[in-house]
Coordinates of C-alpha atoms in Angstrom, one line a residue:
Chain A
S126 CA 1.7 12.8 25.3
A127 CA 1.7 10.0 28.5
V128 CA 4.5 8.5 29.8
I129 CA 3.7 4.9 30.3
S130 CA 5.7 1.9 31.9
Q131 CA 5.7 -1.7 31.7
K132 CA 6.8 -4.4 34.4
P133 CA 8.8 -6.8 34.3
S134 CA 10.5 -5.0 31.0
R135 CA 11.7 -8.8 30.2
D136 CA 11.4 -12.7 31.2
I137 CA 12.0 -16.0 30.1
C138 CA 9.2 -18.0 31.7
Q139 CA 8.8 -22.0 31.7
R140 CA 5.9 -23.3 29.4
G141 CA 2.7 -24.2 31.3
T142 CA 3.0 -21.3 33.5
S143 CA 1.5 -17.9 33.8
L144 CA 3.1 -14.1 33.8
T145 CA 0.9 -11.1 34.6
I146 CA 2.7 -7.9 32.6
Q147 CA 1.9 -4.7 34.6
C148 CA 1.3 -1.1 32.9
Q149 CA 1.3 2.2 34.2
V150 CA 0.6 5.7 32.9
D151 CA 1.6 9.1 34.5
S152 CA -1.9 10.3 34.1
Q153 CA -5.7 9.4 33.4
V154 CA -6.6 7.6 30.5
T155 CA -9.8 6.3 29.1
M156 CA -8.4 4.2 26.6
M157 CA -6.2 1.3 27.1
F158 CA -5.2 -1.4 24.8
W159 CA -2.6 -4.6 24.5
Y160 CA -1.0 -5.6 21.4
R161 CA 1.7 -8.2 21.0
Q162 CA 4.3 -8.3 18.3
Q163 CA 5.6 -12.0 17.5
P164 CA 9.6 -11.8 16.4
G165 CA 10.2 -9.7 13.2
Q166 CA 6.3 -9.2 13.1
S167 CA 4.4 -6.0 12.9
L168 CA 1.6 -5.1 15.7
T169 CA -1.3 -6.9 16.8
L170 CA -3.8 -5.5 18.9
I171 CA -5.1 -8.3 21.4
A172 CA -7.8 -6.3 23.2
T173 CA -9.4 -2.7 24.4
A174 CA -8.9 -2.2 28.4
N175 CA -11.8 -0.8 29.6
Q176 CA -12.2 1.0 33.1
G177 CA -14.7 -0.3 35.4
S178 CA -16.2 -3.4 32.4
E179 CA -14.7 -6.3 31.1
A180 CA -12.1 -5.7 28.1
T181 CA -12.8 -6.3 24.8
Y182 CA -11.1 -8.6 22.7
E183 CA -9.9 -9.3 19.2
S184 CA -10.8 -11.8 16.7
G185 CA -8.4 -14.5 17.6
F186 CA -7.7 -13.8 21.4
V187 CA -9.7 -14.7 24.4
I188 CA -10.3 -13.9 28.0
D189 CA -9.5 -17.4 29.2
K190 CA -6.0 -17.1 27.3
F191 CA -5.2 -13.3 28.5
P192 CA -7.5 -11.8 31.2
I193 CA -6.8 -8.3 31.2
S194 CA -7.2 -5.9 34.5
R195 CA -8.2 -2.4 34.4
P196 CA -8.8 -1.1 38.1
N197 CA -8.5 2.6 37.3
L198 CA -7.5 5.0 35.1
T199 CA -3.6 5.0 35.0
F200 CA -3.2 1.2 35.1
S201 CA -3.8 -2.0 33.5
T202 CA -2.3 -5.7 33.3
L203 CA -2.7 -8.1 31.3
T204 CA -1.7 -11.8 32.3
V205 CA -0.4 -14.3 29.3
S206 CA -1.8 -18.1 30.8
N207 CA -0.4 -21.3 30.1
M208 CA 2.5 -20.2 28.1
S209 CA 3.5 -21.8 25.2
P210 CA 6.5 -21.3 23.2
E211 CA 4.3 -19.3 20.6
D212 CA 3.8 -16.9 22.9
S213 CA 7.2 -15.8 23.1
S214 CA 6.8 -12.1 22.2
I215 CA 6.6 -8.6 22.9
Y216 CA 4.0 -7.4 24.6
L217 CA 3.2 -3.7 24.1
C218 CA 0.3 -1.6 25.9
S219 CA -0.6 1.7 24.9
V220 CA -3.1 5.0 25.6
A221 CA -4.9 6.8 23.5
G222 CA -4.7 10.7 23.8
S223 CA -7.1 11.3 21.8
V224 CA -9.6 9.0 19.7
H225 CA -6.9 8.5 17.3
E226 CA -3.7 9.1 19.0
Q227 CA -2.3 6.6 20.8
Y228 CA 1.4 6.6 22.3
F229 CA 3.1 3.1 23.7
G230 CA 4.8 1.8 26.6
P231 CA 8.6 0.1 26.1
G232 CA 7.4 -3.4 25.5
T233 CA 7.4 -6.5 27.9
R234 CA 9.8 -9.3 25.7
L235 CA 8.9 -12.5 27.1
T236 CA 10.3 -15.6 26.0
V237 CA 8.6 -19.2 26.7
T238 CA 10.6 -22.2 27.2
Chain B
G175 CA -10.4 -8.8 5.7
E176 CA -8.8 -5.4 6.8
N177 CA -5.0 -5.0 5.6
V178 CA -2.7 -2.7 5.7
G179 CA 1.2 -4.0 4.0
L180 CA 3.5 -2.1 3.1
H181 CA 5.9 -2.8 -0.3
L182 CA 9.5 -3.3 0.6
P183 CA 10.4 -5.0 4.1
T184 CA 13.8 -3.5 3.5
L185 CA 15.4 -0.4 2.5
S186 CA 18.9 0.6 2.4
V187 CA 19.7 4.5 2.1
Q188 CA 22.8 6.6 1.8
E189 CA 23.0 9.1 5.0
G190 CA 22.2 12.5 3.9
D191 CA 19.9 11.0 1.2
N192 CA 16.3 11.0 1.1
S193 CA 13.9 7.9 2.5
I194 CA 10.8 7.1 0.9
I195 CA 8.5 4.1 2.7
N196 CA 5.9 3.1 1.5
C197 CA 2.5 1.5 2.8
A198 CA -0.7 0.7 1.0
Y199 CA -3.6 0.1 2.3
S200 CA -7.7 -1.2 2.1
N201 CA -10.0 0.0 4.0
S202 CA -11.4 2.7 2.4
A203 CA -13.4 4.1 5.2
S204 CA -10.1 4.5 7.6
D205 CA -9.8 8.4 7.7
Y206 CA -6.9 8.6 10.1
F207 CA -3.4 7.2 9.6
I208 CA -0.1 7.4 11.7
W209 CA 3.7 6.3 11.0
Y210 CA 5.5 5.0 13.9
K211 CA 9.2 5.0 14.5
Q212 CA 10.0 1.3 16.5
E213 CA 13.9 1.1 17.3
S214 CA 15.4 -2.4 18.7
G215 CA 14.0 -2.6 22.2
K216 CA 11.8 0.0 22.4
G217 CA 7.9 0.8 21.9
P218 CA 6.8 2.6 18.5
Q219 CA 7.2 6.1 18.6
F220 CA 5.0 8.1 17.1
I221 CA 6.1 10.3 14.0
I222 CA 3.3 12.1 12.2
D223 CA -0.2 11.4 11.2
I224 CA -2.7 12.2 8.3
R225 CA -6.3 12.8 8.2
S226 CA -8.2 11.5 5.2
N227 CA -9.2 14.9 4.1
M228 CA -5.7 16.0 3.6
D229 CA -3.5 14.6 0.9
K230 CA -0.3 16.0 2.4
R231 CA 1.9 16.8 5.9
Q232 CA 5.0 18.0 6.6
G233 CA 6.4 18.0 9.9
Q234 CA 10.5 18.3 11.0
R235 CA 12.0 16.3 8.5
V236 CA 9.6 14.4 7.5
T237 CA 6.2 13.9 5.1
V238 CA 3.6 12.0 4.8
L239 CA 1.8 11.6 1.6
L240 CA -2.1 9.9 1.3
N241 CA -3.5 8.9 -2.2
K242 CA -6.9 8.2 -1.7
T243 CA -7.7 7.2 -5.4
V244 CA -5.0 4.2 -5.0
K245 CA -5.1 3.7 -1.4
H246 CA -1.4 4.9 -0.9
L247 CA 0.4 6.2 2.3
S248 CA 4.0 7.6 1.9
L249 CA 6.4 8.5 4.3
Q250 CA 9.3 11.0 3.0
I251 CA 12.4 11.3 5.2
A252 CA 14.9 14.6 3.9
A253 CA 18.7 13.9 4.7
T254 CA 18.8 10.7 6.1
Q255 CA 20.6 10.5 9.3
P256 CA 21.8 7.3 11.0
G257 CA 20.0 7.9 14.5
D258 CA 16.9 7.3 11.6
S259 CA 17.3 3.9 11.3
A260 CA 14.8 1.7 13.0
V261 CA 11.4 -0.2 11.6
Y262 CA 8.9 2.0 10.6
F263 CA 5.3 1.0 10.3
C264 CA 2.3 2.5 9.1
A265 CA -1.5 2.1 10.2
E266 CA -4.7 3.2 10.2
N267 CA -7.8 3.7 12.4
G268 CA -10.1 1.3 9.6
S269 CA -13.6 1.5 10.1
S270 CA -14.5 2.1 13.8
N271 CA -14.3 5.3 15.4
T272 CA -12.8 3.0 18.6
G273 CA -9.6 4.1 18.7
K274 CA -8.1 0.9 18.0
L275 CA -5.4 1.2 14.8
I276 CA -4.4 -1.7 12.0
F277 CA -1.0 -1.6 11.9
G278 CA 1.2 -2.4 8.5
Q279 CA 4.3 -4.9 8.4
G280 CA 6.8 -2.6 8.8
T281 CA 9.5 -1.5 6.8
T282 CA 13.4 -1.7 7.9
L283 CA 15.3 1.3 7.2
Q284 CA 18.6 0.9 7.2
V285 CA 21.9 4.3 6.6
K286 CA 24.3 3.9 5.2
P287 CA 27.6 6.1 6.8

């Protein structure tokens, strides 16, 4: 399994601002994903971060709100733009070891005031 | 739409007893299922997986059962320990082969000493 780190681990932000979350993997991986986990709830896939191309977003998530970068096979960023209190969540990146096996980072706990 | 859900939001068991966590899924095209454990403040941790061509798979103290007839998945934990206290999620790959996972709502397992 891969070792995945995220920065920051947590943050408190004011509404209207943006936060960029970084995800670093200790090995090259083809597939990376970003999930949101709202308080007390399950994980919802935001997008698939594709290396060298635009991210693929799930229904209900748009690039203007959650721009994603994937400059290489070990790194990705997710930006939460123009934040509101409803964006308060845990944001998790994951990598796929194979088509199905996924391993998760520790998450970034975001609170928007 | 696709839905993976859990029957019970919270399960409380005595230390040493066996635990059974259930999950219902709705996409009969799913061919891969995973159980994750999420401890407080951490990302989900892979526990065990099973493919649709199997009905049982055993790991260390854990067993996953798959009943495709009724679209039901269960995780059995033998001799439950305090360290097993966490939220458990089932996930399925849905009808895609893109690595995306669909998560159930989660069951909180509380182990009483």
